[in-house]
Tab-separated table of C-alpha atoms in Angstrom:
chain	number	residue	atom	x	y	z
A	1	UNK	CA	-0.666	182.013	71.194
A	2	UNK	CA	-4.404	181.523	71.670
A	3	UNK	CA	-5.104	182.435	68.036
A	4	UNK	CA	-2.491	179.930	66.874
A	5	UNK	CA	-4.010	177.223	69.104
A	6	UNK	CA	-7.502	177.963	67.777
A	7	UNK	CA	-6.218	177.818	64.215
A	8	UNK	CA	-4.479	174.460	64.800
A	9	UNK	CA	-7.652	173.080	66.414
A	10	UNK	CA	-9.762	174.312	63.494
A	11	UNK	CA	-7.466	172.666	60.934
A	12	UNK	CA	-7.437	169.413	62.909
A	13	UNK	CA	-11.246	169.436	63.101
A	14	UNK	CA	-11.374	169.665	59.300
A	15	UNK	CA	-8.888	166.801	58.859
A	16	UNK	CA	-6.313	169.079	57.250
A	17	UNK	CA	-2.684	167.978	57.381
A	18	UNK	CA	-0.736	170.750	59.088
A	19	UNK	CA	2.755	171.659	57.915
A	20	UNK	CA	4.650	174.491	59.579
A	21	UNK	CA	7.676	175.772	57.676
A	22	UNK	CA	10.363	177.901	59.270
A	23	UNK	CA	12.148	179.626	56.430
A	24	UNK	CA	15.903	180.158	56.183
A	25	UNK	CA	17.571	183.410	57.083
A	26	UNK	CA	20.713	185.111	55.921
A	27	UNK	CA	23.847	184.753	58.009
A	28	UNK	CA	23.391	188.405	59.021
A	29	UNK	CA	19.903	187.795	60.348
A	30	UNK	CA	21.108	184.815	62.364
A	31	UNK	CA	24.131	186.731	63.630
A	32	UNK	CA	22.090	189.603	65.036
A	33	UNK	CA	18.952	187.743	66.112
A	34	UNK	CA	18.632	187.867	69.878
A	35	UNK	CA	18.658	184.230	71.007
A	36	UNK	CA	15.945	184.902	73.584
A	37	UNK	CA	13.440	185.469	70.751
A	38	UNK	CA	14.510	182.318	68.981
A	39	UNK	CA	14.293	180.329	72.219
A	40	UNK	CA	10.866	181.775	72.976
A	41	UNK	CA	9.633	180.826	69.506
A	42	UNK	CA	10.744	177.207	69.911
A	43	UNK	CA	9.325	177.107	73.445
A	44	UNK	CA	5.936	178.147	72.081
A	45	UNK	CA	6.102	175.582	69.279
A	46	UNK	CA	7.016	172.944	71.864
A	47	UNK	CA	3.819	173.669	73.817
A	48	UNK	CA	1.922	172.298	70.818
A	49	UNK	CA	3.778	168.974	70.710
A	50	UNK	CA	0.539	167.160	71.551
A	51	UNK	CA	-0.902	168.443	68.276
A	52	UNK	CA	-0.370	166.608	65.031
A	53	UNK	CA	1.686	168.751	62.675
A	54	UNK	CA	4.840	168.492	60.621
A	55	UNK	CA	7.575	171.019	61.369
A	56	UNK	CA	10.061	171.728	58.585
A	57	UNK	CA	12.814	173.931	59.954
A	58	UNK	CA	15.171	175.627	57.501
A	59	UNK	CA	16.273	178.318	59.957
A	60	UNK	CA	19.797	176.916	60.198
A	61	UNK	CA	19.923	175.312	56.766
A	62	UNK	CA	23.317	175.932	55.223
A	63	UNK	CA	22.339	175.424	51.590
A	64	UNK	CA	21.340	179.017	50.920
A	65	UNK	CA	23.478	181.844	49.578
A	66	UNK	CA	23.166	185.631	49.533
A	67	UNK	CA	21.623	185.483	46.045
A	68	UNK	CA	18.736	183.470	47.527
A	69	UNK	CA	17.592	186.577	49.433
A	70	UNK	CA	16.485	190.060	48.394
A	71	UNK	CA	17.283	191.463	51.834
A	72	UNK	CA	18.331	190.149	55.240
A	73	UNK	CA	14.995	188.403	55.814
A	74	UNK	CA	13.142	187.822	52.528
A	75	UNK	CA	13.851	185.296	49.825
A	76	UNK	CA	14.476	186.218	46.220
A	77	UNK	CA	12.669	184.478	43.375
A	78	UNK	CA	15.663	182.150	43.054
A	79	UNK	CA	15.557	181.343	46.776
A	80	UNK	CA	11.783	180.909	46.742
A	81	UNK	CA	12.045	178.406	43.903
A	82	UNK	CA	14.841	176.574	45.707
A	83	UNK	CA	12.958	176.248	48.982
A	84	UNK	CA	9.708	175.313	47.229
A	85	UNK	CA	11.489	172.401	45.573
A	86	UNK	CA	13.021	171.371	48.901
A	87	UNK	CA	9.644	171.435	50.665
A	88	UNK	CA	8.014	169.490	47.831
A	89	UNK	CA	10.743	166.851	48.003
A	90	UNK	CA	10.375	166.484	51.774
A	91	UNK	CA	6.607	166.090	51.548
A	92	UNK	CA	6.801	163.690	48.589
A	93	UNK	CA	9.356	161.521	50.378
A	94	UNK	CA	7.119	161.314	53.426
A	95	UNK	CA	4.358	160.053	51.194
A	96	UNK	CA	6.834	157.847	49.303
A	97	UNK	CA	6.090	159.540	45.994
A	98	UNK	CA	9.013	159.979	43.577
A	99	UNK	CA	11.440	159.927	46.452
């Protein structure tokens, strides 16, 4: 957690806009993921709420299919293209560009 905090502080000191993306998972990954790990992850992220960053969370996004993944945890080229477009659209809309 200290390394993450140092990294966030470094980016802030350089005036870099911070965007954290939580990628989607297959239904199998979500089914077998121990909730204590998920809760711990979000608890850690919450400790940084005083920092200025954008969190884009696709972990429970329902718009992905099996063909969007090459295995239970990694996106296929099709899925990578899909999520890249989604992230671009979110960031453009925040900046009011081609929204």
